[in-house]
């Protein structure tokens, strides 16, 4: 679905999104499944988590006065799949030798980690839509079903809205991620469940 009206924003300066930690949890959960839970260097996890949070660097658009809905505004080009492909490529090129991992495999992992961010954002119930295909197409999109309560920057996590956001992400993001990780773990041959 194309972008609809924003809901749930408390002030004009708030920039809605899932909380940063939630993006990192999803990326690391995916990383666990993709690595078959083998012991990976800390750098692997730091880069996966960092890439999953990186798209929200565009929050500087508000104080810089960048108009909402433009290419460089929140959920614009930094949230696009082409950007995720390019950035993850550069990171994988720099990291595959230190990590001693196959380049294309690492690129795929990091592309999925960074792409999970706009994917989650499109499930939120407010804020701007996501420009998945920027800069080739600046259309903003949401998914038809949007159960995740948006979390604005500067959120007081102990406020009523903060608690609603945490509860929403626990139900709609953390629980499915943990279930996926758990099922992947149980699907492994019994001998592979021991730490590598």
GROMACS .gro file of C-alpha atoms in nm:
model
  196
    1UNK     CA    1   0.000   0.000   0.000
    2UNK     CA    2   0.118   0.352  -0.068
    3UNK     CA    3   0.176   0.597   0.212
    4UNK     CA    4  -0.130   0.688   0.416
    5UNK     CA    5  -0.178   0.952   0.684
    6UNK     CA    6   0.058   0.935   0.981
    7UNK     CA    7  -0.093   0.830   1.310
    8UNK     CA    8   0.035   0.816   1.664
    9UNK     CA    9   0.287   1.104   1.647
   10UNK     CA   10   0.287   1.322   1.955
   11UNK     CA   11   0.459   1.626   1.808
   12UNK     CA   12   0.571   1.746   1.468
   13UNK     CA   13   0.932   1.684   1.561
   14UNK     CA   14   0.891   1.318   1.641
   15UNK     CA   15   1.020   1.068   1.387
   16UNK     CA   16   0.835   0.737   1.428
   17UNK     CA   17   1.002   0.398   1.391
   18UNK     CA   18   1.047   0.073   1.582
   19UNK     CA   19   1.297   0.115   1.865
   20UNK     CA   20   1.662   0.081   1.768
   21UNK     CA   21   1.719  -0.224   1.987
   22UNK     CA   22   1.438  -0.409   1.811
   23UNK     CA   23   1.608  -0.366   1.473
   24UNK     CA   24   1.929  -0.511   1.617
   25UNK     CA   25   1.746  -0.806   1.775
   26UNK     CA   26   1.590  -0.900   1.441
   27UNK     CA   27   1.922  -0.873   1.256
   28UNK     CA   28   2.105  -1.085   1.515
   29UNK     CA   29   1.822  -1.339   1.517
   30UNK     CA   30   1.851  -1.370   1.140
   31UNK     CA   31   2.228  -1.396   1.177
   32UNK     CA   32   2.187  -1.685   1.420
   33UNK     CA   33   1.971  -1.872   1.172
   34UNK     CA   34   2.199  -1.800   0.875
   35UNK     CA   35   2.514  -1.905   1.061
   36UNK     CA   36   2.346  -2.220   1.195
   37UNK     CA   37   2.442  -2.089   1.539
   38UNK     CA   38   2.812  -2.146   1.491
   39UNK     CA   39   3.038  -1.931   1.706
   40UNK     CA   40   3.110  -1.614   1.509
   41UNK     CA   41   3.360  -1.335   1.586
   42UNK     CA   42   3.211  -1.040   1.780
   43UNK     CA   43   3.278  -0.820   1.478
   44UNK     CA   44   3.027  -1.021   1.274
   45UNK     CA   45   2.749  -0.945   1.522
   46UNK     CA   46   2.850  -0.582   1.571
   47UNK     CA   47   2.836  -0.519   1.198
   48UNK     CA   48   2.504  -0.700   1.157
   49UNK     CA   49   2.346  -0.501   1.441
   50UNK     CA   50   2.504  -0.177   1.322
   51UNK     CA   51   2.380  -0.221   0.965
   52UNK     CA   52   2.029  -0.295   1.090
   53UNK     CA   53   2.025   0.037   1.279
   54UNK     CA   54   2.212   0.245   1.020
   55UNK     CA   55   1.909   0.353   0.812
   56UNK     CA   56   1.789   0.568   1.100
   57UNK     CA   57   2.094   0.791   1.060
   58UNK     CA   58   1.853   0.990   0.845
   59UNK     CA   59   1.692   1.134   1.158
   60UNK     CA   60   1.930   1.428   1.109
   61UNK     CA   61   1.688   1.533   0.834
   62UNK     CA   62   1.455   1.698   1.086
   63UNK     CA   63   1.704   1.936   1.254
   64UNK     CA   64   1.858   2.009   0.913
   65UNK     CA   65   1.521   2.119   0.782
   66UNK     CA   66   1.497   1.858   0.506
   67UNK     CA   67   1.132   1.846   0.394
   68UNK     CA   68   0.930   1.539   0.492
   69UNK     CA   69   0.872   1.292   0.210
   70UNK     CA   70   1.178   1.390   0.007
   71UNK     CA   71   1.463   1.159  -0.094
   72UNK     CA   72   1.688   1.247   0.202
   73UNK     CA   73   1.411   1.268   0.463
   74UNK     CA   74   1.335   0.994   0.716
   75UNK     CA   75   1.255   0.658   0.555
   76UNK     CA   76   1.387   0.784   0.223
   77UNK     CA   77   1.703   0.672   0.048
   78UNK     CA   78   1.871   0.534   0.361
   79UNK     CA   79   1.581   0.287   0.392
   80UNK     CA   80   1.594   0.175   0.027
   81UNK     CA   81   1.690  -0.175  -0.082
   82UNK     CA   82   1.942  -0.043  -0.341
   83UNK     CA   83   2.117   0.147  -0.060
   84UNK     CA   84   2.121  -0.167   0.154
   85UNK     CA   85   2.278  -0.360  -0.134
   86UNK     CA   86   2.550  -0.097  -0.185
   87UNK     CA   87   2.635  -0.038   0.181
   88UNK     CA   88   2.634  -0.408   0.270
   89UNK     CA   89   2.859  -0.474  -0.031
   90UNK     CA   90   3.116  -0.222   0.092
   91UNK     CA   91   3.104  -0.355   0.448
   92UNK     CA   92   3.136  -0.716   0.331
   93UNK     CA   93   3.433  -0.625   0.108
   94UNK     CA   94   3.609  -0.470   0.406
   95UNK     CA   95   3.517  -0.741   0.656
   96UNK     CA   96   3.522  -1.077   0.479
   97UNK     CA   97   3.897  -1.129   0.514
   98UNK     CA   98   3.923  -1.029   0.882
   99UNK     CA   99   3.617  -1.244   0.952
  100UNK     CA  100   3.748  -1.530   0.734
  101UNK     CA  101   3.406  -1.576   0.575
  102UNK     CA  102   3.306  -1.612   0.207
  103UNK     CA  103   3.245  -1.268   0.058
  104UNK     CA  104   2.914  -1.337  -0.119
  105UNK     CA  105   2.772  -1.519   0.182
  106UNK     CA  106   2.867  -1.230   0.410
  107UNK     CA  107   2.727  -0.975   0.165
  108UNK     CA  108   2.397  -1.164   0.162
  109UNK     CA  109   2.383  -1.175   0.542
  110UNK     CA  110   2.452  -0.805   0.576
  111UNK     CA  111   2.210  -0.713   0.298
  112UNK     CA  112   1.935  -0.900   0.484
  113UNK     CA  113   2.033  -0.737   0.814
  114UNK     CA  114   2.011  -0.385   0.670
  115UNK     CA  115   1.699  -0.462   0.464
  116UNK     CA  116   1.517  -0.590   0.771
  117UNK     CA  117   1.502  -0.230   0.896
  118UNK     CA  118   1.276  -0.080   0.625
  119UNK     CA  119   1.080  -0.405   0.617
  120UNK     CA  120   0.990  -0.360   0.985
  121UNK     CA  121   0.922   0.012   0.941
  122UNK     CA  122   0.659  -0.065   0.678
  123UNK     CA  123   0.464  -0.258   0.943
  124UNK     CA  124   0.434   0.045   1.177
  125UNK     CA  125   0.107   0.228   1.227
  126UNK     CA  126   0.233   0.581   1.161
  127UNK     CA  127   0.498   0.810   1.025
  128UNK     CA  128   0.607   0.838   0.662
  129UNK     CA  129   0.598   0.540   0.430
  130UNK     CA  130   0.917   0.367   0.321
  131UNK     CA  131   1.089   0.446  -0.011
  132UNK     CA  132   1.192   0.086  -0.079
  133UNK     CA  133   1.317   0.155  -0.432
  134UNK     CA  134   1.480   0.499  -0.398
  135UNK     CA  135   1.648   0.662  -0.585
  136UNK     CA  136   1.485   0.483  -0.881
  137UNK     CA  137   1.132   0.532  -0.747
  138UNK     CA  138   1.051   0.774  -0.464
  139UNK     CA  139   0.708   0.625  -0.389
  140UNK     CA  140   0.657   0.565  -0.015
  141UNK     CA  141   0.499   0.236   0.091
  142UNK     CA  142   0.338   0.073   0.394
  143UNK     CA  143   0.219  -0.286   0.422
  144UNK     CA  144  -0.161  -0.323   0.433
  145UNK     CA  145  -0.138  -0.470   0.785
  146UNK     CA  146   0.046  -0.244   1.033
  147UNK     CA  147   0.031  -0.377   1.390
  148UNK     CA  148   0.356  -0.227   1.527
  149UNK     CA  149   0.312   0.088   1.736
  150UNK     CA  150   0.558   0.354   1.623
  151UNK     CA  151   0.829   0.476   1.859
  152UNK     CA  152   0.930   0.843   1.821
  153UNK     CA  153   1.283   0.971   1.874
  154UNK     CA  154   1.329   1.108   2.223
  155UNK     CA  155   1.069   0.865   2.355
  156UNK     CA  156   1.037   0.844   2.732
  157UNK     CA  157   1.036   0.467   2.755
  158UNK     CA  158   0.844   0.476   3.084
  159UNK     CA  159   0.561   0.687   2.943
  160UNK     CA  160   0.227   0.534   2.848
  161UNK     CA  161   0.323   0.552   2.481
  162UNK     CA  162   0.663   0.401   2.558
  163UNK     CA  163   0.506   0.105   2.732
  164UNK     CA  164   0.261   0.058   2.443
  165UNK     CA  165   0.553   0.059   2.200
  166UNK     CA  166   0.749  -0.195   2.403
  167UNK     CA  167   0.446  -0.424   2.438
  168UNK     CA  168   0.372  -0.399   2.066
  169UNK     CA  169   0.728  -0.484   1.966
  170UNK     CA  170   0.742  -0.769   2.218
  171UNK     CA  171   0.430  -0.926   2.062
  172UNK     CA  172   0.484  -0.852   1.693
  173UNK     CA  173   0.865  -0.855   1.656
  174UNK     CA  174   1.056  -1.008   1.948
  175UNK     CA  175   0.828  -1.311   1.994
  176UNK     CA  176   0.823  -1.415   1.624
  177UNK     CA  177   1.201  -1.363   1.605
  178UNK     CA  178   1.262  -1.580   1.910
  179UNK     CA  179   1.024  -1.845   1.777
  180UNK     CA  180   1.207  -1.850   1.442
  181UNK     CA  181   1.544  -1.880   1.614
  182UNK     CA  182   1.412  -2.153   1.843
  183UNK     CA  183   1.266  -2.355   1.556
  184UNK     CA  184   1.589  -2.322   1.358
  185UNK     CA  185   1.786  -2.441   1.661
  186UNK     CA  186   1.559  -2.742   1.713
  187UNK     CA  187   1.577  -2.830   1.343
  188UNK     CA  188   1.954  -2.874   1.361
  189UNK     CA  189   2.094  -3.226   1.396
  190UNK     CA  190   2.134  -3.302   1.765
  191UNK     CA  191   2.513  -3.315   1.743
  192UNK     CA  192   2.527  -2.962   1.601
  193UNK     CA  193   2.346  -2.806   1.897
  194UNK     CA  194   2.662  -2.803   2.103
  195UNK     CA  195   2.858  -2.475   2.090
  196UNK     CA  196   3.119  -2.479   1.813
   0.00000   0.00000   0.00000
